[in-house]
XYZ file of C-alpha atoms in Angstrom:
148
model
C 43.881 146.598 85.166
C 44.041 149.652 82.760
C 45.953 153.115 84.334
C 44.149 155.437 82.553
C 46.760 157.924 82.876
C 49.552 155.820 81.728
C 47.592 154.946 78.614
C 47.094 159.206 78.128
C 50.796 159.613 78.255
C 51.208 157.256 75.946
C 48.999 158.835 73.894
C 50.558 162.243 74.101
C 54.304 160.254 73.452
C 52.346 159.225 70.729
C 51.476 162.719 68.988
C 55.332 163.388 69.993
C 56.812 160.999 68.152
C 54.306 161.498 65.092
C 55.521 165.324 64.551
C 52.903 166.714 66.840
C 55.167 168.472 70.005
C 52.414 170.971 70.270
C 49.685 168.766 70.736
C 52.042 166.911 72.635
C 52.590 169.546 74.897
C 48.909 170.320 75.433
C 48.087 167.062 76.157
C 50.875 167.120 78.568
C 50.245 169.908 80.568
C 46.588 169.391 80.529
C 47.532 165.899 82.172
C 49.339 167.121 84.616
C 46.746 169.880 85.616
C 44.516 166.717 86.537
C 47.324 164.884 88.367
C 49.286 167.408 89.938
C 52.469 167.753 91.797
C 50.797 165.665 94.560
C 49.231 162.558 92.069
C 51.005 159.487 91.835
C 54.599 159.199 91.784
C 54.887 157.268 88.760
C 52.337 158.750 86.428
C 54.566 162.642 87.644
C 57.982 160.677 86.857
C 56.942 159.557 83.643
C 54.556 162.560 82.099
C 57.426 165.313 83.581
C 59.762 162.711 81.858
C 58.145 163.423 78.491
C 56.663 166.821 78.790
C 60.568 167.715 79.158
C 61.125 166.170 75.937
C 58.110 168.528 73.841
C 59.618 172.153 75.558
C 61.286 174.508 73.714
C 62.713 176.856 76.496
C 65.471 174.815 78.284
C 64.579 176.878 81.324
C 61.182 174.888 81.330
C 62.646 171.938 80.344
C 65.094 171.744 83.157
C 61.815 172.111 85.255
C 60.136 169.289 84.260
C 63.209 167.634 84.374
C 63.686 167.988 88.127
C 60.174 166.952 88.785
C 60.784 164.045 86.877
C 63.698 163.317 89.550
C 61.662 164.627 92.072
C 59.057 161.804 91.543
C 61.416 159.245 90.503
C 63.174 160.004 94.307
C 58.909 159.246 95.833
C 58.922 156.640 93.145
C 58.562 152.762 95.335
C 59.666 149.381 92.814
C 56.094 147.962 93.786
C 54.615 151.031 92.263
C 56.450 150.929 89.374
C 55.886 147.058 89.150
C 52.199 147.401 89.184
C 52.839 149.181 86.100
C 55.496 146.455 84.565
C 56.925 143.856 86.593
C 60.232 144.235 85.175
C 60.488 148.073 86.426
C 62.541 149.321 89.036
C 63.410 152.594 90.100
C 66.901 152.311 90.400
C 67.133 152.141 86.497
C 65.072 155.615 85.949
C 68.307 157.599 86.967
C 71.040 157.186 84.462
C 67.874 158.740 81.682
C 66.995 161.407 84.142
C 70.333 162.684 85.281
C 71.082 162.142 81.356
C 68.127 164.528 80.414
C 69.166 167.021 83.452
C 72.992 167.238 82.409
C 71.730 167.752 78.799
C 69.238 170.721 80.429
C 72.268 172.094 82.556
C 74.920 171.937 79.028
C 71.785 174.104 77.332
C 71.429 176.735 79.689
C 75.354 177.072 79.950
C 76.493 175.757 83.396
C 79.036 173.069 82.267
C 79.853 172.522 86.079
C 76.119 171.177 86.650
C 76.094 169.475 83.664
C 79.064 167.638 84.404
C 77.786 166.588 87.766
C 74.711 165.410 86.258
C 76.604 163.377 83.779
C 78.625 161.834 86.805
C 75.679 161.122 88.465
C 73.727 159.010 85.605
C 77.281 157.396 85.072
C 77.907 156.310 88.872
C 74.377 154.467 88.296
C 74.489 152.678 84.506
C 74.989 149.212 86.931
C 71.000 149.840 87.312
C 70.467 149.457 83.521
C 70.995 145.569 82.045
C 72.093 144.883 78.469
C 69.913 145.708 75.942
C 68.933 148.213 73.382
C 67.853 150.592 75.799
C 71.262 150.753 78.056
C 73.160 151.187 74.817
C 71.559 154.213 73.724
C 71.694 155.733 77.063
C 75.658 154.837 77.186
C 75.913 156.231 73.642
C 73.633 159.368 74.811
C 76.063 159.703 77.779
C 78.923 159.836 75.886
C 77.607 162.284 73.236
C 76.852 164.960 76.182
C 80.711 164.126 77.470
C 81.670 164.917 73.787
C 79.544 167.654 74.214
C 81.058 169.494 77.363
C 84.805 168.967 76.023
């Protein structure tokens, strides 16, 4: 079965990754005006994932960026499974607290952002070995290089 929204997210990653972070951003919000911050836990983790990703006021971004966790902490593995059957939860956080400690580092509290970057580190086990794990290792240790 099709999930509409997930296929509209796409979409709007889509635009993102084309050039378009203002029509990113648009379709972003707009989606989130339909599911709002009472829809379904995995279509708020994943657009407040993105729509982080298309801001250009860190203040905003760190918003979306705790919704993001927000959801992902309402977030259920058979949820997420319905979606892909190799999902679970447990491997959203090392990205999110990655995003958040890169949203903290931004806006100039270090102490945050190191916490955040603890966090994401204390739960890499989550993450298996691929291509995807590697770049959020390497992502973690360019926001350690980062803070000093």
């Amino acid at each position: 079965m099709t999930d509409d929204v997930m296929v509209a997210i796409d979409a709007g990653l889509r635009q993102h990754i084309g050039g378009d972070r203002a029509g990113a951003y648009a379709t972003f919000t707009a989606l989130w005006a339909s599911i709002g911050d009472d829809g379904d836990p995995l279509h708020r983790v994943a657009l407040a994932h993105h729509l982080a990703d298309v801001c250009d006021d860190p203040a905003e971004e760190l918003e979306w960026d705790l919704r993001a966790l927000a959801a992902a902490d309402s977030l259920t593995d058979s949820r997420a499974q319905e979606h892909h059957s190799s999902l679970a939860v447990r491997g959203f956080y090392p990205s999110l607290h990655l995003n958040l400690g890169e949203d903290y580092r931004k806006l100039g509290d270090l102490a945050a952002a190191r916490e955040q970057l603890a966090l994401a580190r204390a739960r890499l086990d989550a993450l298996g070995d691929d291509d995807y794990a590697a770049g959020i290792r390497l992502a973690l240790d360019g926001l350690a290089d980062r803070l000093g």
